[in-house]
mmCIF file of C-alpha atoms in Angstrom:
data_model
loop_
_atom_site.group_PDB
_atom_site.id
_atom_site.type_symbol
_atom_site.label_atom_id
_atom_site.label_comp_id
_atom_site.label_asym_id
_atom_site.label_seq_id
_atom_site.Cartn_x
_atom_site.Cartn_y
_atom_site.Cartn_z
ATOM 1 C CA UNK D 1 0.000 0.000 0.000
ATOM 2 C CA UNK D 2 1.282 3.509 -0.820
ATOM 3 C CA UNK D 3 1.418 6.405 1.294
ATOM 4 C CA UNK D 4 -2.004 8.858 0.856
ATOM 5 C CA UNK D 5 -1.951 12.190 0.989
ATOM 6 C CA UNK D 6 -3.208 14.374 3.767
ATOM 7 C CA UNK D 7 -7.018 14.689 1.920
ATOM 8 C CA UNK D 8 -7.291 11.359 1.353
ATOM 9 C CA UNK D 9 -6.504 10.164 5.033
ATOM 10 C CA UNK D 10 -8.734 12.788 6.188
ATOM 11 C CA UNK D 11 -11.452 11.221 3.748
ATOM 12 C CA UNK D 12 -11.001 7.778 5.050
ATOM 13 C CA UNK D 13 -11.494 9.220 8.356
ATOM 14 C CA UNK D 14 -14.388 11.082 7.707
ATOM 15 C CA UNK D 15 -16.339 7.733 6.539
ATOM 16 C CA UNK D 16 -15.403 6.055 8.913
ATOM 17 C CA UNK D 17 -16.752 9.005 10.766
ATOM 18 C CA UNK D 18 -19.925 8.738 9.104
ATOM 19 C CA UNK D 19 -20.651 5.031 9.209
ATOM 20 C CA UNK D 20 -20.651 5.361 12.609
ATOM 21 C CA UNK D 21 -23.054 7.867 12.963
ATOM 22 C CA UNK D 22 -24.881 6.864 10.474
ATOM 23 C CA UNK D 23 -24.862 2.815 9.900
ATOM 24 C CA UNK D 24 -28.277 2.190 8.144
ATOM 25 C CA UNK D 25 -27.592 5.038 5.864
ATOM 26 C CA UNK D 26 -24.091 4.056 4.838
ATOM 27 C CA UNK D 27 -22.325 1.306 2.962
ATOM 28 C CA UNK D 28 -18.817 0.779 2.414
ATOM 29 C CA UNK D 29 -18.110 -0.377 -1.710
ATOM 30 C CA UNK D 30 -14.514 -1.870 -2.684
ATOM 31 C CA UNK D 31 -11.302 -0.955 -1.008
ATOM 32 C CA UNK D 32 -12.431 2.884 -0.825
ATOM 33 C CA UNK D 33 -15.484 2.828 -2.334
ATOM 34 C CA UNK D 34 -18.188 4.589 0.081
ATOM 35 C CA UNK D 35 -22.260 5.952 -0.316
ATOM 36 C CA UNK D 36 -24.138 7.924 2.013
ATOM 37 C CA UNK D 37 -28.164 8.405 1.676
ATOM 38 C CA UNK D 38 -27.841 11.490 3.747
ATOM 39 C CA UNK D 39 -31.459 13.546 2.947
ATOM 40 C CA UNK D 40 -34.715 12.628 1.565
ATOM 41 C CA UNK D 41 -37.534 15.191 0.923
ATOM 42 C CA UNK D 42 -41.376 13.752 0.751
ATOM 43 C CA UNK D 43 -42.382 10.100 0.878
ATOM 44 C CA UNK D 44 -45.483 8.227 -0.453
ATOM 45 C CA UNK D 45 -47.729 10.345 1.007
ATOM 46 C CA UNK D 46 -46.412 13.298 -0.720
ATOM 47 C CA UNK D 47 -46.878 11.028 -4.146
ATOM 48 C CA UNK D 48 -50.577 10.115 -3.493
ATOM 49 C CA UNK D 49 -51.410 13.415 -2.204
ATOM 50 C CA UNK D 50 -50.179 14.926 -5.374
ATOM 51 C CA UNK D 51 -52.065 12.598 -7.541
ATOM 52 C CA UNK D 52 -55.217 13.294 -5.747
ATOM 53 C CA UNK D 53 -54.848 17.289 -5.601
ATOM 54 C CA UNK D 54 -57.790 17.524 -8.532
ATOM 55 C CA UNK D 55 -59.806 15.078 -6.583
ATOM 56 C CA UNK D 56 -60.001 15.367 -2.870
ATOM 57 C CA UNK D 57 -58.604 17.976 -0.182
ATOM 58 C CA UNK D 58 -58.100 14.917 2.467
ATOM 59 C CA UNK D 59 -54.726 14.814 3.128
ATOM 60 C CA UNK D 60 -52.274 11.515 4.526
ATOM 61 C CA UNK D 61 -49.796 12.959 6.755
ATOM 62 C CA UNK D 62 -47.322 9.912 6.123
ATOM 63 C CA UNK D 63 -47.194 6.134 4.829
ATOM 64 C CA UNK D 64 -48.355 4.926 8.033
ATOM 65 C CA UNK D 65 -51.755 5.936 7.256
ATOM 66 C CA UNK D 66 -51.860 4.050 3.866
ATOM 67 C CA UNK D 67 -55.411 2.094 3.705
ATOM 68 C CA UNK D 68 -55.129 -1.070 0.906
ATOM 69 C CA UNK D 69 -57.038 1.696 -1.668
ATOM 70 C CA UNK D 70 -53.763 4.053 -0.740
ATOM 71 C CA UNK D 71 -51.402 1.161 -2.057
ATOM 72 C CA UNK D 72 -53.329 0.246 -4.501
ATOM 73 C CA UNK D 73 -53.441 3.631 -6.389
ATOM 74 C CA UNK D 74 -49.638 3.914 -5.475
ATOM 75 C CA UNK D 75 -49.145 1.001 -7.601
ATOM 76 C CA UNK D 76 -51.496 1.732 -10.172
ATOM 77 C CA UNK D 77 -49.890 5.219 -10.905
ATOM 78 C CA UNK D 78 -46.506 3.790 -11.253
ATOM 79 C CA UNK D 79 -47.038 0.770 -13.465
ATOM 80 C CA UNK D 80 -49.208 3.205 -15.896
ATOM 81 C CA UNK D 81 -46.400 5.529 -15.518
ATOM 82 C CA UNK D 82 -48.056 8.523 -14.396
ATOM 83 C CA UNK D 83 -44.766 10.445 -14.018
ATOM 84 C CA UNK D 84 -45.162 13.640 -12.312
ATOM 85 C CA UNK D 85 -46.680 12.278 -8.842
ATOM 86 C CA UNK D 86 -43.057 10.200 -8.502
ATOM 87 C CA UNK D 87 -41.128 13.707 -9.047
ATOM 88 C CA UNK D 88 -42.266 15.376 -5.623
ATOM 89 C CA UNK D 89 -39.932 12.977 -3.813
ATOM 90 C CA UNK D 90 -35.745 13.710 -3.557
ATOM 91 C CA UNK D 91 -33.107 12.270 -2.283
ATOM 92 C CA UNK D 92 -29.173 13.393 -1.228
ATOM 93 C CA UNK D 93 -26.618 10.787 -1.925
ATOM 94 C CA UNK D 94 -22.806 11.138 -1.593
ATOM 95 C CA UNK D 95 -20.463 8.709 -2.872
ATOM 96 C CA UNK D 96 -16.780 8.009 -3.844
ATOM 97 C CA UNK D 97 -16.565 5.626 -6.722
ATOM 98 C CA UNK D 98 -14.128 5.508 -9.127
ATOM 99 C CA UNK D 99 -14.025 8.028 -12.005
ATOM 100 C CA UNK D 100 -14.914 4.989 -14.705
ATOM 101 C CA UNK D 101 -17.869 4.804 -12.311
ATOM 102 C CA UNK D 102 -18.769 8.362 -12.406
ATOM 103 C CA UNK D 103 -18.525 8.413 -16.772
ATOM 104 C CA UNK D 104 -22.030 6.014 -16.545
ATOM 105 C CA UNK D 105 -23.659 7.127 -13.609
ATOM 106 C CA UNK D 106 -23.078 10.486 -15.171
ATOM 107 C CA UNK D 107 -25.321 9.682 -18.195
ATOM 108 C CA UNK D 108 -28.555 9.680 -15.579
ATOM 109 C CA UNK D 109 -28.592 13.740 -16.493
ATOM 110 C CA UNK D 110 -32.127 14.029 -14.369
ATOM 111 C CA UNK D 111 -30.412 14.749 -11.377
ATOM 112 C CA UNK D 112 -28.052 17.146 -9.985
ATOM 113 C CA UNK D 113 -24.274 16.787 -9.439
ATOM 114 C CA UNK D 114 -21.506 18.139 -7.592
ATOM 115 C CA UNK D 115 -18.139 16.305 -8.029
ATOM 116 C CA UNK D 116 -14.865 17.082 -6.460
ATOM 117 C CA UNK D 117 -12.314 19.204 -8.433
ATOM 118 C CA UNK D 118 -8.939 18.479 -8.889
ATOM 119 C CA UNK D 119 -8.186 21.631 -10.268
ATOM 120 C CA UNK D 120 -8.688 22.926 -6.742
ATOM 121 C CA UNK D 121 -7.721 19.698 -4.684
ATOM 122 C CA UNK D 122 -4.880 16.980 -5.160
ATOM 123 C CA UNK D 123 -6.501 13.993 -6.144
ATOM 124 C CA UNK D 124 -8.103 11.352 -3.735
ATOM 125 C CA UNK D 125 -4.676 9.279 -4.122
ATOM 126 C CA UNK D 126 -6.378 5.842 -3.899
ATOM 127 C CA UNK D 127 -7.290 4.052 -6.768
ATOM 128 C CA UNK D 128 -10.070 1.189 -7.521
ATOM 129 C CA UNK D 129 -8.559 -2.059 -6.981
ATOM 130 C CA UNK D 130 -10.793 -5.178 -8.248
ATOM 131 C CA UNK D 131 -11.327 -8.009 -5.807
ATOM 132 C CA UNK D 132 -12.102 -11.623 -6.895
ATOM 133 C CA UNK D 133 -15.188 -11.541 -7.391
ATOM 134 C CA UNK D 134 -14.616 -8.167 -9.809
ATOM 135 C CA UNK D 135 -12.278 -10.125 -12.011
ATOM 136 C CA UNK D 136 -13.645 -13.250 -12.337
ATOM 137 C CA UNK D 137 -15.970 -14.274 -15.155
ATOM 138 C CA UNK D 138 -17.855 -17.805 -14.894
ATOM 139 C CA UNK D 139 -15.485 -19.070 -12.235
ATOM 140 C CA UNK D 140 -12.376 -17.522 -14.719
ATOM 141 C CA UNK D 141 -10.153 -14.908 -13.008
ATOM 142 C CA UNK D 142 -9.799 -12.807 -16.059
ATOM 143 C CA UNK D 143 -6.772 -11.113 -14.382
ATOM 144 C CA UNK D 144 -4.420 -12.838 -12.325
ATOM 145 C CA UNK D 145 -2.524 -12.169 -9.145
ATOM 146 C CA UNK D 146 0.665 -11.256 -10.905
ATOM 147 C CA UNK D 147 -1.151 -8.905 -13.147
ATOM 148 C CA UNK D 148 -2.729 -7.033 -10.386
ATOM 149 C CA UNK D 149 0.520 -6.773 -8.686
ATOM 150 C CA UNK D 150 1.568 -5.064 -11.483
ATOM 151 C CA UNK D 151 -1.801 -2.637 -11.578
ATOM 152 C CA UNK D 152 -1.239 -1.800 -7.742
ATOM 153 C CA UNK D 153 2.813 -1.153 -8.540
ATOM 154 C CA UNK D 154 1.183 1.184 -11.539
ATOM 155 C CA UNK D 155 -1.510 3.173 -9.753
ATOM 156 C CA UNK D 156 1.424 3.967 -6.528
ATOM 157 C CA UNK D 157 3.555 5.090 -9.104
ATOM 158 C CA UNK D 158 1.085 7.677 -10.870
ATOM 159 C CA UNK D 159 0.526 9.078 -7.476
ATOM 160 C CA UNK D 160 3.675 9.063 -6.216
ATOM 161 C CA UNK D 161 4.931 10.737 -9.942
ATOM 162 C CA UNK D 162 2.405 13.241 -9.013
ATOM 163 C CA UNK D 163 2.831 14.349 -5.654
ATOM 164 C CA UNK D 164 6.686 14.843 -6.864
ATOM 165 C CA UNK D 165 5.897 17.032 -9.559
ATOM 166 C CA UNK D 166 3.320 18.883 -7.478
ATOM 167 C CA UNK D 167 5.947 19.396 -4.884
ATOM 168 C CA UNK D 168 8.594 20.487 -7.631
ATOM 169 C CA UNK D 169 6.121 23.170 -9.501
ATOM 170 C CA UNK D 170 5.162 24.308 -5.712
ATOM 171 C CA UNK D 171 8.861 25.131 -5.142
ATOM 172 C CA UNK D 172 10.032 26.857 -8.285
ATOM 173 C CA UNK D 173 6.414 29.143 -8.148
ATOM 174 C CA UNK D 174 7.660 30.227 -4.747
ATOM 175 C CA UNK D 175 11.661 30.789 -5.550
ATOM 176 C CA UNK D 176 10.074 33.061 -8.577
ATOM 177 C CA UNK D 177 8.378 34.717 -5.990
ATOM 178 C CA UNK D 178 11.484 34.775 -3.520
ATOM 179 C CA UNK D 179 13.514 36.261 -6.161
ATOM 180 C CA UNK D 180 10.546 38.840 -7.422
ATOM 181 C CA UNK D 181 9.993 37.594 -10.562
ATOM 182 C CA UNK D 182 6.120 36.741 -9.456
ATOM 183 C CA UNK D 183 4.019 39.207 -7.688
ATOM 184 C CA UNK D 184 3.342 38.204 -4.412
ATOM 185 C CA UNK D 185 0.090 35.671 -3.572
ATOM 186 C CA UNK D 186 -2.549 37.529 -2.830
ATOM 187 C CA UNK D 187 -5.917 35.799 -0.942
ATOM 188 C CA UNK D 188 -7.937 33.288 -3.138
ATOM 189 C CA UNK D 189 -6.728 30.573 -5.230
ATOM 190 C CA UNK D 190 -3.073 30.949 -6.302
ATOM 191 C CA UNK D 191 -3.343 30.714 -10.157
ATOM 192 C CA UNK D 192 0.256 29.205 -11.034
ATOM 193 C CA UNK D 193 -0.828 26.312 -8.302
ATOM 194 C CA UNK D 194 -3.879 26.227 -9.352
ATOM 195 C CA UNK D 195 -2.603 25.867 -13.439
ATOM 196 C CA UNK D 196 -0.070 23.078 -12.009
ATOM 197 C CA UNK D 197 -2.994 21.020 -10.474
ATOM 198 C CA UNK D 198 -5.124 21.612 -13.554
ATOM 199 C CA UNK D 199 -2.038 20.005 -15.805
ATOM 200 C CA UNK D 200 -1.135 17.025 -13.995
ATOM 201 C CA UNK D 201 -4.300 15.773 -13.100
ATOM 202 C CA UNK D 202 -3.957 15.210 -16.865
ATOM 203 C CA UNK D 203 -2.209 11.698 -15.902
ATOM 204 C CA UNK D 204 -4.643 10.031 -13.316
ATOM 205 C CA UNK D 205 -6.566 6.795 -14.192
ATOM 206 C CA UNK D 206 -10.238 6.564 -14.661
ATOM 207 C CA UNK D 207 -9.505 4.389 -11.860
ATOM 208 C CA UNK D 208 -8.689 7.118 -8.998
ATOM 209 C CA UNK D 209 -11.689 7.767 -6.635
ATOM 210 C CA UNK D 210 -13.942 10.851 -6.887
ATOM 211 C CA UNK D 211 -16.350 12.353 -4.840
ATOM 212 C CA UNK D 212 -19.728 13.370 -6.022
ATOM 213 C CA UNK D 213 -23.088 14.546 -3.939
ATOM 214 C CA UNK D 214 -26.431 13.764 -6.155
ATOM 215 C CA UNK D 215 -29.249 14.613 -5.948
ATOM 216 C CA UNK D 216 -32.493 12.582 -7.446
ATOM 217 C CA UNK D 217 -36.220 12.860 -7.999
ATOM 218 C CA UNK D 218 -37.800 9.419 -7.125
ATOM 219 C CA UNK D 219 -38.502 9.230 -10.609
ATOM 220 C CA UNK D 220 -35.053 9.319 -12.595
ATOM 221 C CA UNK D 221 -33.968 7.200 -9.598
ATOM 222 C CA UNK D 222 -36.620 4.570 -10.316
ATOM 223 C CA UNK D 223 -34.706 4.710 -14.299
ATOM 224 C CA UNK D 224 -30.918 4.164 -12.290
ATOM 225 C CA UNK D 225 -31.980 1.224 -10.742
ATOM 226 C CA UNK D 226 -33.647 -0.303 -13.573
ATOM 227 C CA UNK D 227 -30.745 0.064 -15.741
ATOM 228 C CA UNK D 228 -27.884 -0.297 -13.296
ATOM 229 C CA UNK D 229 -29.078 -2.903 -10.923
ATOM 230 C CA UNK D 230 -29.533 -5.751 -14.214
ATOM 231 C CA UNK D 231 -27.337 -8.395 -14.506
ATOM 232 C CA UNK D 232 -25.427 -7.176 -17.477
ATOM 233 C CA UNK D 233 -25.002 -3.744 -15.797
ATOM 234 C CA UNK D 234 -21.435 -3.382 -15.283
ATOM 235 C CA UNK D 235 -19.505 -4.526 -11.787
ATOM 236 C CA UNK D 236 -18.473 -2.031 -10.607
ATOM 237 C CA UNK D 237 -21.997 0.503 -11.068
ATOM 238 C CA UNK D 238 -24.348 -2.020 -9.687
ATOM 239 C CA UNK D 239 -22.458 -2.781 -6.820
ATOM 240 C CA UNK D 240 -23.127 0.951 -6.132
ATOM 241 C CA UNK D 241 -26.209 0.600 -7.746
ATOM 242 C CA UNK D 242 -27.461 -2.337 -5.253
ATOM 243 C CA UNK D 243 -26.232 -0.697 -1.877
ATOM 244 C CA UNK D 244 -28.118 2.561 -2.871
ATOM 245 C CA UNK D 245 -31.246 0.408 -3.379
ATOM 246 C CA UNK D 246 -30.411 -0.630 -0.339
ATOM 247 C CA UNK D 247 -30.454 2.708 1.352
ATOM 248 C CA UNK D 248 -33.102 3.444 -0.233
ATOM 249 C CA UNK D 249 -35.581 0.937 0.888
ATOM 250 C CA UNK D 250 -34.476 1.050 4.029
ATOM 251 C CA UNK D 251 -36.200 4.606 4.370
ATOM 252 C CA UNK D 252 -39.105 3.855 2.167
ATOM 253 C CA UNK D 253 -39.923 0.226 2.355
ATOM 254 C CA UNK D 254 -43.458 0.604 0.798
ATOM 255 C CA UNK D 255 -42.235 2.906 -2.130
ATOM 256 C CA UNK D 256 -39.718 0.515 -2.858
ATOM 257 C CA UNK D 257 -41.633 -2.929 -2.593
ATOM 258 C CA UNK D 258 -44.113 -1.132 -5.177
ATOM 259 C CA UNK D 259 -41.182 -0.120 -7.702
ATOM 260 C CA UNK D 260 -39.978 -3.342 -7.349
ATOM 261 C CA UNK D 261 -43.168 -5.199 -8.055
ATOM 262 C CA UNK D 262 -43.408 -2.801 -11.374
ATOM 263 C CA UNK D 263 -39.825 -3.488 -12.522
ATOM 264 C CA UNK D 264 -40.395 -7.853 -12.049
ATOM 265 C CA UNK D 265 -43.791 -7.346 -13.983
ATOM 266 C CA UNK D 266 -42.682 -5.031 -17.050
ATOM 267 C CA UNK D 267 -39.249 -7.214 -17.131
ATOM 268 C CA UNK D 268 -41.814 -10.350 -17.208
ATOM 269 C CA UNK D 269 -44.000 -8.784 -19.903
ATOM 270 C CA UNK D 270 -40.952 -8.241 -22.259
ATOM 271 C CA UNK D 271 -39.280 -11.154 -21.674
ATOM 272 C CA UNK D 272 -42.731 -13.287 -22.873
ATOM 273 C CA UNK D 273 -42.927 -10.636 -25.752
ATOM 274 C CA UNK D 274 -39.439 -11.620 -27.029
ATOM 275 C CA UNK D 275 -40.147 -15.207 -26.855
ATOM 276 C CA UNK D 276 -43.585 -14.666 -28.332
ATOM 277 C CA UNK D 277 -41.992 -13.398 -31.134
ATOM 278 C CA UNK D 278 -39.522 -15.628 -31.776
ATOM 279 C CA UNK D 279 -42.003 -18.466 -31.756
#
């Protein structure tokens, strides 16, 4: 294991931080992989009393006071996709995945993100290792234990390369300044730093952790899980993918029984279309 920087040991100590405060909102992914459901806004009631706002001024207060008609039109709305209802309800997650993570999760654009900078920061100097199960296809490690020798020996290097030339470019921006050739730093961010950070982030893997805080309407999170959660999602996403449906259904156990009932029944529907039509 190579030596972290001072961010990144103070990251690793802030989740550990945070699982303990928080251990049914928290999950720990890979060797530094981490995802917080920190916030939610609204819950079922605020989806039914949406739905109903043309209809009725009787209001539930929460899911506790769901009657079987309550559940019943919960369901109904979301397997005929009646949208809007299912946008009333947000959620706050934070995560650290790597950045080949980030490129598909990304892609969900209904949503809003806020991802670490490295042109402010040096980067989180840990990088995505696969375990076992990560690399193994059918039983077949696809990588063995001497290649992933050779990926740890890789990813210190890059780090350590970078921390050098950080500390180099550090040193000759503040002998210019010494010797007058640079105006003295002012307050803010120093620009020739700043340029230096922006340059050789230029030579980190896809594989080097970021750290991103999203935020979701029930509905485009309903789409994430039905495309990252499948089988033939990649690894790495639905592991993230899983533990956030975890979290998830954990603070809304109804809402999430009732997505999941949708998802099994449309799956079910296409999967006897396709063989209907290849009979």
């Amino acid at each position: 294991m190579h030596e972290i920087n001072k961010a990144t040991a103070e990251l690793r100590e802030e989740m550990a931080q945070r699982s303990a405060l928080n251990p049914g909102g928290t999950r720990r992914i890979g060797n530094f992989g981490f995802i917080e459901l920190e916030e939610t806004w609204g819950d079922e009631a605020t989806i039914i009393n949406t739905a109903r706002i043309s209809t009725t001024n009787q209001r539930l207060a929460n899911g506790h006071e769901f009657t079987d008609r309550d559940r019943a039109l919960l369901y109904q709305l979301l397997r005929d996709q009646h949208g809007t209802p299912f946008e009333t309800v947000y959620f706050r997650f934070r995560f650290i995945a790597p950045i080949f993570v980030l490129r598909q999760w990304v892609k969900h654009r209904v949503s809003s993100w806020n991802e670490f900078s490295m042109r402010y920061r040096k980067p989180i100097s840990v990088a995505y290792v696969p375990d076992v199960s990560a690399r193994t296809v059918d039983g077949f490690a696809v990588l063995d234990e001497a290649a992933m020798d050779e990926y740890e020996a890789l990813m210190a290097q890059l780090f350590a390369w970078y921390e050098k030339q950080y500390s180099a470019a550090c040193s000759r921006i503040d002998g210019a300044r010494e010797r007058g050739e640079l105006a003295p730093k002012e307050g803010g961010r120093d620009p020739y730093r700043g340029r230096a950070r922006e340059l050789l982030r230029n030579v980190m893997p896809v594989a080097t952790y970021s750290d991103v805080y999203w935020t979701v309407n029930f509905r485009s999170l309903m789409n994430f899980f039905k495309l990252r959660r499948k089988q033939d999602a990649q690894y790495e996403i639905r592991e993230y993918a899983d533990a956030a449906f975890a979290l998830f259904a954990a603070r809304l156990p109804l809402l999430a029984e009732t997505m999941q009932r949708v998802l099994d029944e449309s799956a079910a529907g296409a999967a006897l279309q396709e063989s209907s039509g290849h009979a």
